[in-house]
PDB file of C-alpha atoms in Angstrom:
ATOM      1  CA  UNK A  50    -152.993  36.124 -21.689  1.00 66.00           C
ATOM      2  CA  UNK A  51    -156.035  36.689 -19.498  1.00 74.00           C
ATOM      3  CA  UNK A  52    -156.033  39.460 -16.915  1.00 72.00           C
ATOM      4  CA  UNK A  53    -157.733  37.179 -14.385  1.00 76.00           C
ATOM      5  CA  UNK A  54    -154.682  34.904 -14.342  1.00 82.00           C
ATOM      6  CA  UNK A  55    -152.382  37.757 -13.300  1.00 87.00           C
ATOM      7  CA  UNK A  56    -153.071  37.303  -9.592  1.00 88.00           C
ATOM      8  CA  UNK A  57    -149.588  38.091  -8.206  1.00 92.00           C
ATOM      9  CA  UNK A  58    -147.591  41.312  -7.927  1.00 95.00           C
ATOM     10  CA  UNK A  59    -143.868  41.565  -8.698  1.00 96.00           C
ATOM     11  CA  UNK A  60    -141.585  44.584  -8.547  1.00 97.00           C
ATOM     12  CA  UNK A  61    -138.782  44.872 -11.086  1.00 97.00           C
ATOM     13  CA  UNK A  62    -135.704  46.565  -9.619  1.00 97.00           C
ATOM     14  CA  UNK A  63    -132.543  47.911 -11.240  1.00 97.00           C
ATOM     15  CA  UNK A  64    -129.092  48.151  -9.612  1.00 96.00           C
ATOM     16  CA  UNK A  65    -127.691  51.577  -8.868  1.00 96.00           C
ATOM     17  CA  UNK A  66    -124.163  52.231  -7.664  1.00 95.00           C
ATOM     18  CA  UNK A  67    -123.522  54.979  -5.143  1.00 93.00           C
ATOM     19  CA  UNK A  68    -120.445  55.824  -3.118  1.00 93.00           C
ATOM     20  CA  UNK A  69    -120.221  55.989   0.673  1.00 92.00           C
ATOM     21  CA  UNK A  70    -118.157  58.522   2.647  1.00 93.00           C
ATOM     22  CA  UNK A  71    -114.986  56.448   2.028  1.00 94.00           C
ATOM     23  CA  UNK A  72    -115.619  56.435  -1.756  1.00 93.00           C
ATOM     24  CA  UNK A  73    -116.399  52.735  -1.703  1.00 95.00           C
ATOM     25  CA  UNK A  74    -118.999  51.716  -4.299  1.00 95.00           C
ATOM     26  CA  UNK A  75    -122.243  50.458  -2.781  1.00 95.00           C
ATOM     27  CA  UNK A  76    -124.887  48.741  -4.894  1.00 93.00           C
ATOM     28  CA  UNK A  77    -128.498  49.382  -4.027  1.00 94.00           C
ATOM     29  CA  UNK A  78    -131.700  48.396  -5.801  1.00 95.00           C
ATOM     30  CA  UNK A  79    -134.253  50.924  -7.030  1.00 96.00           C
ATOM     31  CA  UNK A  80    -137.776  49.962  -8.135  1.00 97.00           C
ATOM     32  CA  UNK A  81    -138.427  50.388 -11.863  1.00 96.00           C
ATOM     33  CA  UNK A  82    -141.969  49.102 -12.301  1.00 96.00           C
ATOM     34  CA  UNK A  83    -144.643  47.136 -10.455  1.00 96.00           C
ATOM     35  CA  UNK A  84    -146.281  44.478 -12.617  1.00 95.00           C
ATOM     36  CA  UNK A  85    -149.185  42.083 -12.295  1.00 94.00           C
ATOM     37  CA  UNK A  86    -147.937  38.551 -12.952  1.00 94.00           C
ATOM     38  CA  UNK A  87    -148.914  34.903 -13.024  1.00 92.00           C
ATOM     39  CA  UNK A  88    -146.735  32.416 -11.170  1.00 90.00           C
ATOM     40  CA  UNK A  89    -146.189  29.665 -13.746  1.00 89.00           C
ATOM     41  CA  UNK A  90    -143.793  27.372 -11.873  1.00 82.00           C
ATOM     42  CA  UNK A  91    -142.026  27.428  -8.551  1.00 75.00           C
ATOM     43  CA  UNK A  92    -139.630  24.739  -7.379  1.00 73.00           C
ATOM     44  CA  UNK A  93    -137.438  24.124  -4.375  1.00 65.00           C
ATOM     45  CA  UNK A  94    -134.404  21.856  -4.649  1.00 59.00           C
ATOM     46  CA  UNK A  95    -132.464  20.504  -1.679  1.00 57.00           C
ATOM     47  CA  UNK A  96    -128.941  19.632  -2.745  1.00 57.00           C
ATOM     48  CA  UNK A  97    -126.633  17.415  -0.789  1.00 55.00           C
ATOM     49  CA  UNK A  98    -122.982  18.333  -0.401  1.00 52.00           C
ATOM     50  CA  UNK A  99    -120.887  20.014   2.227  1.00 49.00           C
ATOM     51  CA  UNK A 100    -123.817  22.170   3.246  1.00 52.00           C
ATOM     52  CA  UNK A 101    -127.536  21.694   2.775  1.00 47.00           C
ATOM     53  CA  UNK A 102    -128.553  24.374   0.291  1.00 48.00           C
ATOM     54  CA  UNK A 103    -132.083  25.231  -0.690  1.00 50.00           C
ATOM     55  CA  UNK A 104    -132.518  26.919  -4.066  1.00 58.00           C
ATOM     56  CA  UNK A 105    -135.788  28.218  -5.335  1.00 84.00           C
ATOM     57  CA  UNK A 106    -136.635  28.982  -8.934  1.00 88.00           C
ATOM     58  CA  UNK A 107    -139.764  30.629 -10.257  1.00 91.00           C
ATOM     59  CA  UNK A 108    -141.204  31.547 -13.645  1.00 93.00           C
ATOM     60  CA  UNK A 109    -143.463  34.585 -13.876  1.00 94.00           C
ATOM     61  CA  UNK A 110    -145.680  35.509 -16.825  1.00 94.00           C
ATOM     62  CA  UNK A 111    -146.501  39.193 -17.158  1.00 94.00           C
ATOM     63  CA  UNK A 112    -147.433  41.835 -19.686  1.00 93.00           C
ATOM     64  CA  UNK A 113    -144.640  43.130 -21.905  1.00 94.00           C
ATOM     65  CA  UNK A 114    -142.568  45.948 -20.437  1.00 94.00           C
ATOM     66  CA  UNK A 115    -139.732  47.351 -22.565  1.00 94.00           C
ATOM     67  CA  UNK A 116    -136.226  47.515 -21.161  1.00 93.00           C
ATOM     68  CA  UNK A 117    -136.216  44.585 -18.741  1.00 95.00           C
ATOM     69  CA  UNK A 118    -132.811  42.886 -18.920  1.00 95.00           C
ATOM     70  CA  UNK A 119    -130.904  40.179 -17.066  1.00 95.00           C
ATOM     71  CA  UNK A 120    -129.299  42.884 -14.905  1.00 96.00           C
ATOM     72  CA  UNK A 121    -132.652  43.561 -13.245  1.00 96.00           C
ATOM     73  CA  UNK A 122    -134.208  41.516 -10.481  1.00 96.00           C
ATOM     74  CA  UNK A 123    -137.765  40.699  -9.452  1.00 96.00           C
ATOM     75  CA  UNK A 124    -139.100  40.979  -5.913  1.00 95.00           C
ATOM     76  CA  UNK A 125    -141.981  38.657  -5.055  1.00 93.00           C
ATOM     77  CA  UNK A 126    -143.491  38.264  -1.571  1.00 90.00           C
ATOM     78  CA  UNK A 127    -140.527  40.095  -0.036  1.00 91.00           C
ATOM     79  CA  UNK A 128    -137.921  37.807  -1.632  1.00 92.00           C
ATOM     80  CA  UNK A 129    -135.474  38.917  -4.316  1.00 94.00           C
ATOM     81  CA  UNK A 130    -135.140  36.810  -7.470  1.00 95.00           C
ATOM     82  CA  UNK A 131    -132.327  37.170 -10.028  1.00 95.00           C
ATOM     83  CA  UNK A 132    -133.679  37.105 -13.586  1.00 96.00           C
ATOM     84  CA  UNK A 133    -131.882  34.308 -15.451  1.00 95.00           C
ATOM     85  CA  UNK A 134    -133.929  34.148 -18.661  1.00 95.00           C
ATOM     86  CA  UNK A 135    -136.409  36.365 -20.484  1.00 96.00           C
ATOM     87  CA  UNK A 136    -138.720  34.953 -23.132  1.00 95.00           C
ATOM     88  CA  UNK A 137    -140.936  37.247 -25.175  1.00 94.00           C
ATOM     89  CA  UNK A 138    -144.468  36.004 -25.799  1.00 93.00           C
ATOM     90  CA  UNK A 139    -145.956  36.950 -29.135  1.00 90.00           C
ATOM     91  CA  UNK A 140    -145.072  40.307 -30.554  1.00 91.00           C
ATOM     92  CA  UNK A 141    -144.597  42.463 -27.457  1.00 89.00           C
ATOM     93  CA  UNK A 142    -147.623  40.822 -25.846  1.00 91.00           C
ATOM     94  CA  UNK A 143    -146.012  39.371 -22.736  1.00 92.00           C
ATOM     95  CA  UNK A 144    -142.887  38.106 -21.004  1.00 94.00           C
ATOM     96  CA  UNK A 145    -141.906  34.918 -19.232  1.00 95.00           C
ATOM     97  CA  UNK A 146    -139.283  35.717 -16.579  1.00 95.00           C
ATOM     98  CA  UNK A 147    -137.325  32.740 -15.254  1.00 94.00           C
ATOM     99  CA  UNK A 148    -135.768  33.653 -11.916  1.00 94.00           C
ATOM    100  CA  UNK A 149    -133.610  32.181  -9.115  1.00 92.00           C
ATOM    101  CA  UNK A 150    -133.997  33.259  -5.502  1.00 91.00           C
ATOM    102  CA  UNK A 151    -131.181  35.409  -4.122  1.00 88.00           C
ATOM    103  CA  UNK A 152    -130.036  35.110  -0.525  1.00 79.00           C
ATOM    104  CA  UNK A 153    -131.028  32.763   2.287  1.00 67.00           C
TER     105      UNK A 153
END
């Protein structure tokens, strides 16, 4: 993995649960780490059905960071992406994060 290819920045966030004044659980996202990454693939699919839905998937390649799980999410260019698959490259050399965009 060449450092020159890591031309994007992603933020890995973890969910935290807090309680509001009515003791209702509220999930918020806290940044864990900011990583340099390479955008491997990005696709947009328009599906036909009752509603026109646009889904976006992306695969990011980054240096290895211990502790990243499927419960985390990645934020890229202001958009949140749910991590759907993690593939380790080499022996703790890097990670491929396959993600799906969350929200509209």
